[in-house]
Amino acid sequence: MSTPVWITATPPASHGELHIGHLAGPYVAADVLTRYLRAEGEAVRFTTGTADHASSVEVRALRHHRKPEEVAEGYRAAITADWLRSRVEFDHIVRPRRDKGYGRWVQDLFSRLFAQGVIAPRARLLPYCEPCDRWLYGAHATGTCPHCGAVSDGGMCHECARPNDGGDLIAARCALCDTPAVARRCRRLYVPLEPFRETLADYWATAGLPPRLAALCESLVEDGLPDIAVGHPAEWGLPVPVEGFPDHRIDGCFEAAAMHLFGYDATGPLPRRAIHFCGFGHAFCHAVLLPVLLLAQDIKLPQDFNVNESYVIEEGVQEGNVWALDLLTEYGSDTLRRHVLQARPLGRRTVFQRERLAAARHELDESWNSWLSRLFAAVREECGGLAPQALPGGTGWDVLERRLHRGVDDLREAYGPDAFDPRRAVAVLDEMVRSAADFGHVNAHERCRPSTSCRHLPALAAQLAVASALSAWSRPVMPEGADRLAAALQVAPGRAVDWHALTAPLPGTRLAPPSGPVYGF
């Protein structure tokens, strides 16, 4: 097998469950690309993890008087279960507190970088809460971003994606007791980025960054690349393996970048290409810190970035209307996946609207499932449930066939990594289904002509060919329904997205349509 394409998705912090905004971000989209490439015969390594040592995990534990490991373990299990329910299938989900050798591997990487001078000590101001007797870093601090003025925690602004050092957070307060913080000098370990200026600039210039991410990276270079704290005085997380910092823990952003390398298995051959999926608020880790970890080890790797904006949950929306588990239970994976791909926030924020999720189910029921139901009923009534003894044909079949061939080219482009656009893929699939349904309605009248018998059978064979192709063409978007359709037609699941899939089941094949809808439920 050839060296794989490496696809990553941001490790979510295990301080809460997944909601629909998470699915609309990196996870479903990355799974779509993974499924498409695999159907093409490409070797793919699809990885993520859970950020169990994130400061937000400890903050949630302190607020609810629980142990951080209990919070992390409980939500990690919920997150991975939601990925499975939504048919997002990773090759490796790094479990920081369970994967054998993980902690030592990250600490060894940290130690090597310190020995190389990539990590160095600095004494800087850091917020401190006197009532809590606690240093405030990451989610422990809240204040105003010194770069964009948005509300931010101490470390990374999820609005502008630029880092702060905690001490430059404006009007910093304790996230637990809301007491104004006191700035104290604290000696911590940092990765100074300025020595990587030229190599990072060259890397970003050749990476084909999305415009907003390119603007961020160019601004960082223009303003002077900052020093990034990679350790903090704390109780939760992996201990810093450097003498002189006995009560410090490795920073969550550093660990998330290292987690990607561990998930790929850095001991094996390097991938020929890496494709990173992340929200813009997490882009610094993917586009800056991860490349630095690679460059520091003399690893140059072609990398691409698929960056989404926020999928906003408006205030007043009840919690039961946004959690992934609840929506998957109510709508199923097919409906939810096609909805989040249609609503995927690219270039600007989008707002979750439940009526659009309902509209996605309506489209599946009224267009996709309605056509397939009529087709299976016609085969049952006219052919005893067997694929007809006829070649695909019928009035308008040559036009429809040409249209489908053009659509496949469009679909392959939308699925492919160079022009990845899953929203376009959904639109193309919908147009294909509507065209096939129209073809079926027109040719259904052939049964009423007394002059010739069996004239309608070629049109049934043609529609079965389209349905067979749809089981392959729609699988990256809606794998559950696509596999159900393949089983109904007795064709192999997971075939390539190409025009060869446009082949009807062999004449005489007994079809096995499901008792309910093919797509969704």
Coordinates of C-alpha atoms in Angstrom, one line a residue:
M1 CA 0.0 0.0 0.0
S2 CA 1.3 3.5 -0.9
T3 CA 2.1 6.1 1.8
P4 CA -1.2 7.5 2.9
V5 CA -2.7 10.9 2.8
W6 CA -2.9 12.1 6.4
I7 CA -6.2 13.8 7.4
T8 CA -6.6 15.4 10.8
A9 CA -9.4 17.0 12.7
T10 CA -9.1 19.2 15.8
P11 CA -9.1 17.3 19.0
P12 CA -12.1 18.6 21.0
A13 CA -11.7 19.5 24.7
S14 CA -13.4 16.8 26.8
H15 CA -15.2 19.3 29.1
G16 CA -18.6 18.9 27.4
E17 CA -20.6 17.0 24.8
L18 CA -20.5 17.6 21.1
H19 CA -23.2 19.9 19.7
I20 CA -24.3 20.5 16.1
G21 CA -21.8 23.3 15.7
H22 CA -18.9 20.8 16.2
L23 CA -20.3 18.5 13.6
A24 CA -20.7 21.5 11.2
G25 CA -17.1 22.3 11.7
P26 CA -14.2 19.9 11.0
Y27 CA -15.6 16.4 11.7
V28 CA -18.2 15.5 9.1
A29 CA -16.4 17.4 6.4
A30 CA -13.1 15.5 7.1
D31 CA -15.0 12.2 7.1
V32 CA -16.5 13.1 3.6
L33 CA -13.1 13.6 2.1
T34 CA -11.7 10.5 3.8
R35 CA -14.6 8.3 2.4
Y36 CA -14.2 9.8 -1.1
L37 CA -10.4 9.2 -1.2
R38 CA -10.8 5.6 0.1
A39 CA -13.4 4.8 -2.5
E40 CA -10.9 6.1 -5.1
G41 CA -8.4 3.5 -3.8
E42 CA -6.3 6.0 -1.9
A43 CA -4.6 5.0 1.3
V44 CA -5.8 7.4 4.0
R45 CA -4.9 7.9 7.7
F46 CA -7.7 9.8 9.5
T47 CA -6.9 10.9 13.0
T48 CA -7.9 13.0 15.9
G49 CA -8.0 12.8 19.7
T50 CA -9.6 14.3 22.7
A51 CA -8.0 17.1 24.6
D52 CA -8.4 15.6 28.0
H53 CA -5.7 17.8 29.6
A54 CA -7.2 21.1 28.4
S55 CA -7.6 23.7 31.1
S56 CA -11.3 23.9 30.4
V57 CA -11.6 20.3 31.8
E58 CA -10.1 21.3 35.1
V59 CA -12.3 24.5 35.3
R60 CA -15.4 22.4 34.7
A61 CA -14.3 19.9 37.4
L62 CA -13.6 22.7 39.9
R63 CA -17.0 24.3 39.2
H64 CA -18.9 21.0 39.8
H65 CA -16.7 19.7 42.6
R66 CA -15.4 16.7 40.6
K67 CA -12.1 15.3 39.7
P68 CA -10.7 16.4 36.3
E69 CA -10.1 12.8 35.3
E70 CA -13.8 12.0 35.9
V71 CA -14.9 14.9 33.7
A72 CA -12.4 14.0 30.9
E73 CA -13.3 10.3 30.9
G74 CA -17.1 10.9 30.9
Y75 CA -17.1 13.4 28.1
R76 CA -14.5 11.6 26.1
A77 CA -16.8 8.6 26.0
A78 CA -19.8 10.8 25.0
I79 CA -17.8 12.5 22.2
T80 CA -16.5 9.3 20.7
A81 CA -20.0 7.8 20.8
D82 CA -21.4 10.8 19.0
W83 CA -18.8 10.5 16.3
L84 CA -19.8 6.9 15.8
R85 CA -23.5 7.8 15.7
S86 CA -22.8 10.4 13.1
R87 CA -20.8 7.9 11.0
V88 CA -17.5 9.9 11.5
E89 CA -15.0 7.0 11.4
F90 CA -11.5 7.7 12.5
D91 CA -8.5 5.4 12.1
H92 CA -7.1 6.5 15.4
I93 CA -8.6 8.6 18.2
V94 CA -5.8 9.5 20.7
R95 CA -6.9 8.9 24.3
P96 CA -4.3 10.8 26.3
R97 CA -5.0 9.0 29.6
R98 CA -5.4 5.6 28.0
D99 CA -3.2 5.2 25.0
K100 CA -0.1 3.2 26.0
G101 CA 3.1 5.3 25.8
Y102 CA 1.3 8.6 25.0
G103 CA 2.4 10.6 28.0
R104 CA 6.0 9.5 27.8
W105 CA 6.0 10.2 24.0
V106 CA 4.8 13.8 24.5
Q107 CA 7.3 14.4 27.3
D108 CA 10.2 12.9 25.3
L109 CA 9.3 15.3 22.4
F110 CA 9.2 18.2 24.9
S111 CA 12.5 17.2 26.3
R112 CA 14.2 16.9 22.9
L113 CA 12.9 20.3 21.9
F114 CA 14.2 21.8 25.1
A115 CA 17.6 20.2 24.6
Q116 CA 17.7 21.7 21.1
G117 CA 16.9 25.2 22.4
V118 CA 13.5 25.2 20.6
I119 CA 11.9 25.5 24.1
A120 CA 13.5 28.1 26.4
P121 CA 12.6 29.6 29.8
R122 CA 11.2 33.2 30.1
A123 CA 10.0 35.3 33.0
R124 CA 6.7 37.1 32.1
L125 CA 3.7 38.5 33.9
L126 CA 0.8 36.0 34.4
P127 CA -2.6 36.7 36.0
Y128 CA -3.0 35.3 39.6
C129 CA -6.2 34.9 41.7
E130 CA -5.4 35.6 45.3
P131 CA -8.8 34.3 46.8
C132 CA -8.3 31.0 44.8
D133 CA -4.6 31.0 45.3
R134 CA -4.2 29.9 41.7
W135 CA -2.3 31.0 38.6
L136 CA -4.7 31.9 35.8
Y137 CA -3.8 30.5 32.4
G138 CA -6.0 29.2 29.6
A139 CA -9.6 28.8 30.6
H140 CA -8.8 29.8 34.2
A141 CA -8.6 33.4 33.1
T142 CA -11.1 35.5 31.2
G143 CA -10.7 39.0 29.9
T144 CA -10.4 41.0 26.7
C145 CA -8.2 40.0 23.8
P146 CA -5.4 42.6 23.4
H147 CA -5.5 42.1 19.6
C148 CA -9.2 42.3 18.6
G149 CA -11.0 43.3 21.8
A150 CA -13.2 40.2 21.9
V151 CA -13.8 38.2 25.1
S152 CA -11.0 35.8 25.4
D153 CA -9.4 33.4 27.8
G154 CA -5.7 33.4 28.8
G155 CA -3.8 31.8 25.9
M156 CA -5.8 31.9 22.7
C157 CA -8.5 34.1 21.3
H158 CA -11.1 32.0 19.5
E159 CA -12.3 35.1 17.6
C160 CA -9.1 36.3 16.0
A161 CA -7.1 33.1 16.6
R162 CA -4.1 35.1 17.9
P163 CA -2.3 34.0 21.1
N164 CA -2.0 36.1 24.2
D165 CA 0.4 35.5 27.0
G166 CA -2.1 35.8 29.9
G167 CA -0.3 38.8 31.3
D168 CA -1.4 41.0 28.3
L169 CA -5.0 39.9 28.6
I170 CA -7.0 43.1 29.3
A171 CA -8.9 43.3 32.6
A172 CA -8.2 39.6 33.4
R173 CA -10.4 38.0 35.9
C174 CA -10.7 34.6 37.5
A175 CA -13.1 32.3 35.6
L176 CA -14.1 30.6 38.8
C177 CA -14.7 33.4 41.4
D178 CA -14.7 36.4 39.0
T179 CA -12.2 38.2 41.1
P180 CA -10.0 40.7 39.2
A181 CA -6.6 39.1 38.7
V182 CA -3.3 40.3 40.0
A183 CA -0.3 40.3 37.6
R184 CA 2.7 38.5 38.9
R185 CA 6.0 37.5 37.3
C186 CA 6.1 33.8 36.5
R187 CA 9.0 31.8 35.0
R188 CA 7.7 29.5 32.4
L189 CA 8.9 27.6 29.3
Y190 CA 8.2 29.0 25.9
V191 CA 8.7 28.3 22.2
P192 CA 10.2 31.5 20.7
L193 CA 8.8 31.6 17.1
E194 CA 11.0 34.4 15.8
P195 CA 13.9 32.0 14.9
F196 CA 11.4 30.2 12.6
R197 CA 10.4 33.4 10.8
E198 CA 11.9 32.6 7.4
T199 CA 11.0 28.9 7.4
L200 CA 7.5 29.6 8.5
A201 CA 7.0 32.3 6.0
D202 CA 8.2 30.0 3.2
Y203 CA 6.0 27.2 4.4
W204 CA 2.9 29.5 4.6
A205 CA 3.7 30.9 1.1
T206 CA 3.6 27.4 -0.4
A207 CA 0.8 25.9 1.7
G208 CA -2.1 27.6 -0.2
L209 CA -3.7 28.9 2.9
P210 CA -7.3 30.1 2.9
P211 CA -7.4 33.9 2.8
R212 CA -8.3 34.6 6.4
L213 CA -5.7 32.1 7.7
A214 CA -3.1 33.7 5.3
A215 CA -4.0 37.1 6.7
L216 CA -3.4 35.8 10.2
C217 CA -0.1 34.3 9.4
E218 CA 1.2 37.3 7.5
S219 CA 0.1 39.6 10.4
L220 CA 2.0 37.5 12.8
V221 CA 5.2 37.8 10.7
E222 CA 4.7 41.6 10.2
D223 CA 4.1 42.2 13.9
G224 CA 7.0 40.0 15.0
L225 CA 6.4 36.3 15.8
P226 CA 5.6 35.9 19.5
D227 CA 7.0 33.6 22.2
I228 CA 4.4 30.9 23.0
A229 CA 4.1 29.6 26.5
V230 CA 4.2 25.8 26.4
G231 CA 4.0 25.2 30.2
H232 CA 2.2 26.6 33.2
P233 CA 2.2 26.2 37.0
A234 CA -0.8 23.9 37.4
E235 CA -2.1 20.7 38.8
W236 CA -3.8 19.2 35.8
G237 CA -2.0 17.8 32.7
L238 CA 1.2 16.2 31.8
P239 CA 4.2 17.2 34.0
V240 CA 6.8 19.3 32.3
P241 CA 9.9 17.0 32.0
V242 CA 12.5 19.8 32.6
E243 CA 14.4 20.4 35.8
G244 CA 13.5 23.6 37.6
F245 CA 9.7 23.4 36.8
P246 CA 8.5 20.8 39.2
D247 CA 4.9 22.0 39.5
H248 CA 4.4 22.9 35.8
R249 CA 2.2 21.1 33.3
I250 CA 2.5 21.0 29.5
D251 CA 0.3 23.5 27.7
G252 CA -2.9 22.2 26.0
C253 CA -2.1 23.7 22.6
F254 CA 1.4 22.2 22.5
E255 CA -0.1 18.8 23.5
A256 CA -2.8 19.1 20.8
A257 CA -0.1 19.6 18.2
A258 CA 2.0 16.7 19.5
M259 CA -1.2 14.6 19.7
H260 CA -1.5 14.8 15.9
L261 CA 2.0 13.4 15.5
F262 CA 1.3 10.6 17.9
G263 CA -2.0 9.8 16.2
Y264 CA -0.3 9.4 12.9
D265 CA 2.5 7.3 14.3
A266 CA 5.6 9.3 13.8
T267 CA 7.8 6.2 13.9
G268 CA 6.5 5.1 10.5
P269 CA 7.0 6.6 7.1
L270 CA 5.9 10.2 6.6
P271 CA 2.6 10.8 4.7
R272 CA 2.9 12.2 1.2
R273 CA 0.4 14.9 2.1
A274 CA -1.4 16.2 5.2
I275 CA -4.8 17.8 5.1
H276 CA -5.9 19.6 8.3
F277 CA -9.5 20.3 9.2
C278 CA -10.1 22.9 12.0
G279 CA -12.2 25.8 13.1
F280 CA -10.5 29.2 12.6
G281 CA -10.3 29.7 16.4
H282 CA -8.0 26.7 16.6
A283 CA -6.0 27.5 13.4
F284 CA -2.9 28.7 15.3
C285 CA -2.3 25.3 16.7
H286 CA -2.6 23.7 13.2
A287 CA -0.9 26.3 11.0
V288 CA 1.8 27.6 13.4
L289 CA 2.7 25.3 16.3
L290 CA 2.3 22.0 14.5
P291 CA 4.6 23.1 11.6
V292 CA 7.2 24.4 14.1
L293 CA 7.2 20.9 15.8
L294 CA 7.8 19.3 12.4
L295 CA 10.4 21.9 11.2
A296 CA 12.3 21.6 14.5
Q297 CA 12.7 17.9 13.6
D298 CA 13.7 18.7 9.9
I299 CA 10.5 17.3 8.6
K300 CA 9.0 19.1 5.6
L301 CA 5.6 18.0 4.7
P302 CA 3.1 19.3 2.1
Q303 CA 0.1 20.4 4.1
D304 CA -3.3 21.8 3.2
F305 CA -5.9 23.5 5.5
N306 CA -9.7 23.3 5.4
V307 CA -10.7 26.0 7.9
N308 CA -14.3 26.7 8.9
E309 CA -15.8 29.6 10.8
S310 CA -18.2 29.3 13.7
Y311 CA -21.6 27.7 13.4
V312 CA -23.3 29.9 15.9
I313 CA -26.0 28.7 18.4
E314 CA -28.2 31.7 19.1
E315 CA -29.1 32.6 22.6
G316 CA -32.5 31.3 23.7
V317 CA -32.1 28.0 21.8
Q318 CA -32.8 25.2 24.2
E319 CA -30.0 22.8 24.9
G320 CA -32.0 19.8 23.7
N321 CA -32.2 21.4 20.3
V322 CA -28.4 21.6 19.7
W323 CA -26.7 18.5 21.3
A324 CA -25.5 16.0 18.7
L325 CA -26.9 13.0 20.6
D326 CA -30.4 14.5 20.7
L327 CA -30.4 15.6 17.1
L328 CA -29.0 12.2 15.9
T329 CA -31.7 10.4 17.8
E330 CA -34.4 12.6 16.3
Y331 CA -33.1 13.0 12.7
G332 CA -30.5 10.3 12.1
S333 CA -27.1 10.6 10.6
D334 CA -28.1 11.1 7.0
T335 CA -30.2 14.1 7.7
L336 CA -27.8 15.7 10.1
R337 CA -24.8 15.1 7.9
R338 CA -26.3 16.7 4.8
H339 CA -27.6 19.6 6.9
V340 CA -24.3 20.5 8.5
L341 CA -22.5 20.2 5.1
Q342 CA -25.1 22.6 3.6
A343 CA -24.7 24.9 6.5
R344 CA -21.0 24.6 6.9
P345 CA -19.6 28.0 7.8
L346 CA -17.0 29.0 5.2
G347 CA -15.6 32.5 5.1
R348 CA -18.3 33.8 7.5
R349 CA -20.3 32.6 10.5
T350 CA -23.6 30.9 10.0
V351 CA -26.4 30.5 12.5
F352 CA -28.1 27.3 13.4
Q353 CA -31.7 27.3 12.4
R354 CA -33.7 24.3 13.3
E355 CA -36.2 24.8 10.4
R356 CA -33.3 24.3 8.0
L357 CA -32.5 21.0 9.6
A358 CA -36.2 20.0 9.2
A359 CA -36.0 21.2 5.6
A360 CA -33.1 18.8 5.0
R361 CA -35.2 15.9 6.2
H362 CA -38.1 17.1 4.1
E363 CA -35.9 17.1 1.0
L364 CA -34.8 13.5 1.6
D365 CA -38.4 12.4 2.2
E366 CA -40.1 14.3 -0.6
S367 CA -37.4 13.9 -3.2
W368 CA -34.9 11.0 -2.6
N369 CA -37.1 8.6 -0.6
S370 CA -40.2 9.3 -2.6
W371 CA -38.5 8.5 -5.9
L372 CA -36.9 5.3 -4.6
S373 CA -40.2 4.2 -3.0
R374 CA -42.0 4.6 -6.4
L375 CA -39.1 2.8 -8.1
F376 CA -39.1 -0.2 -5.8
A377 CA -42.9 -0.4 -5.9
A378 CA -42.9 -0.4 -9.7
V379 CA -40.3 -3.2 -9.8
R380 CA -42.3 -5.2 -7.4
E381 CA -45.5 -4.7 -9.3
E382 CA -44.2 -5.1 -12.8
C383 CA -41.3 -7.5 -12.4
G384 CA -42.1 -9.5 -9.2
G385 CA -39.3 -7.7 -7.3
L386 CA -36.6 -8.7 -9.8
A387 CA -34.4 -6.4 -11.8
P388 CA -36.0 -6.3 -15.3
Q389 CA -34.8 -8.1 -18.3
A390 CA -34.0 -4.9 -20.2
L391 CA -31.2 -2.5 -20.9
P392 CA -31.4 1.0 -19.5
G393 CA -33.5 3.2 -21.8
G394 CA -36.7 5.2 -22.1
T395 CA -37.7 8.6 -23.3
G396 CA -35.1 11.1 -22.4
W397 CA -32.6 8.5 -21.1
D398 CA -29.8 9.7 -23.5
V399 CA -30.2 13.3 -22.2
L400 CA -30.3 12.2 -18.5
E401 CA -27.3 9.9 -19.0
R402 CA -25.2 12.8 -20.4
R403 CA -26.4 15.1 -17.6
L404 CA -25.4 12.5 -15.0
H405 CA -22.0 12.1 -16.6
R406 CA -21.4 15.9 -16.4
G407 CA -22.7 15.8 -12.8
V408 CA -20.2 13.1 -11.8
D409 CA -17.4 15.3 -13.0
D410 CA -18.8 18.1 -10.9
L411 CA -19.2 15.8 -8.0
R412 CA -15.7 14.5 -8.2
E413 CA -14.3 18.0 -8.2
A414 CA -16.5 18.9 -5.1
Y415 CA -15.3 15.8 -3.2
G416 CA -11.7 16.1 -4.2
P417 CA -9.0 17.6 -1.9
D418 CA -8.0 20.4 -4.4
A419 CA -11.4 22.0 -4.7
F420 CA -13.2 20.4 -1.7
D421 CA -16.7 21.8 -1.5
P422 CA -19.2 19.4 0.2
R423 CA -22.0 21.9 0.0
R424 CA -21.7 21.8 -3.8
A425 CA -21.7 18.0 -3.6
V426 CA -25.0 18.0 -1.8
A427 CA -26.5 20.4 -4.4
V428 CA -25.3 18.2 -7.3
L429 CA -26.7 15.0 -5.7
D430 CA -30.1 16.7 -5.2
E431 CA -30.2 17.8 -8.9
M432 CA -29.3 14.2 -10.0
V433 CA -32.2 12.8 -7.9
R434 CA -34.7 15.3 -9.1
S435 CA -33.7 14.6 -12.7
A436 CA -34.1 10.9 -12.2
A437 CA -37.4 11.4 -10.5
D438 CA -38.7 13.5 -13.4
F439 CA -37.5 10.8 -15.8
G440 CA -39.4 8.2 -13.8
H441 CA -42.6 10.3 -13.8
V442 CA -42.4 10.9 -17.6
N443 CA -41.8 7.2 -18.5
A444 CA -44.4 5.8 -16.0
H445 CA -47.0 6.5 -18.6
E446 CA -45.5 3.9 -21.0
R447 CA -47.4 1.3 -19.0
C448 CA -50.7 2.8 -20.3
R449 CA -49.9 2.4 -24.0
P450 CA -51.8 -0.6 -25.4
S451 CA -49.8 -0.7 -28.6
T452 CA -46.7 -2.4 -27.1
S453 CA -45.9 -4.4 -24.0
C454 CA -42.8 -4.1 -21.7
R455 CA -42.0 -0.7 -23.2
H456 CA -41.7 0.7 -19.7
L457 CA -39.1 -1.8 -18.5
P458 CA -36.0 0.0 -20.0
A459 CA -37.0 3.1 -18.0
L460 CA -37.1 0.9 -14.8
A461 CA -33.7 -0.5 -15.6
A462 CA -32.4 3.1 -16.2
Q463 CA -33.7 4.2 -12.9
L464 CA -32.1 1.2 -11.1
A465 CA -28.8 2.2 -12.8
V466 CA -29.1 5.7 -11.3
A467 CA -30.1 4.3 -7.9
S468 CA -27.1 2.0 -8.0
A469 CA -24.8 4.9 -8.9
L470 CA -26.4 7.0 -6.1
S471 CA -25.4 4.4 -3.6
A472 CA -21.8 5.1 -4.5
W473 CA -22.0 8.8 -5.3
S474 CA -23.8 9.8 -2.1
R475 CA -21.8 7.6 0.3
P476 CA -19.3 10.2 1.3
V477 CA -22.2 12.5 2.4
M478 CA -24.7 10.0 3.7
P479 CA -23.0 6.6 4.3
E480 CA -25.9 5.1 6.3
G481 CA -28.5 5.5 3.6
A482 CA -26.0 4.8 0.8
D483 CA -25.2 1.4 2.3
R484 CA -28.8 0.7 2.9
L485 CA -29.5 1.4 -0.8
A486 CA -26.6 -0.7 -1.9
A487 CA -27.9 -3.6 0.1
A488 CA -31.4 -3.1 -1.4
L489 CA -30.0 -3.3 -4.9
Q490 CA -27.5 -6.2 -4.1
V491 CA -24.6 -4.1 -5.3
A492 CA -21.2 -3.6 -3.6
P493 CA -21.0 -0.6 -1.1
G494 CA -18.2 1.9 -1.2
R495 CA -17.6 2.0 -4.9
A496 CA -15.7 4.8 -6.6
V497 CA -17.5 8.0 -7.4
D498 CA -17.3 7.7 -11.2
W499 CA -19.5 7.0 -14.1
H500 CA -18.8 3.2 -14.0
A501 CA -21.2 3.1 -11.0
L502 CA -24.0 4.0 -13.4
T503 CA -24.8 0.3 -14.0
A504 CA -28.1 -1.4 -13.2
P505 CA -28.2 -4.6 -11.1
L506 CA -28.0 -7.7 -13.2
P507 CA -31.3 -8.8 -14.7
G508 CA -33.2 -11.2 -12.5
T509 CA -31.5 -9.9 -9.3
R510 CA -34.0 -9.9 -6.5
L511 CA -34.2 -6.5 -4.8
A512 CA -34.5 -6.2 -1.1
P513 CA -35.8 -2.7 -0.4
P514 CA -35.9 -1.7 3.3
S515 CA -39.3 -1.5 5.1
G516 CA -38.7 2.2 5.9
P517 CA -37.0 5.1 4.2
V518 CA -33.7 4.5 2.5
Y519 CA -32.1 7.8 3.6
G520 CA -32.7 9.2 7.1
F521 CA -35.8 8.1 9.1

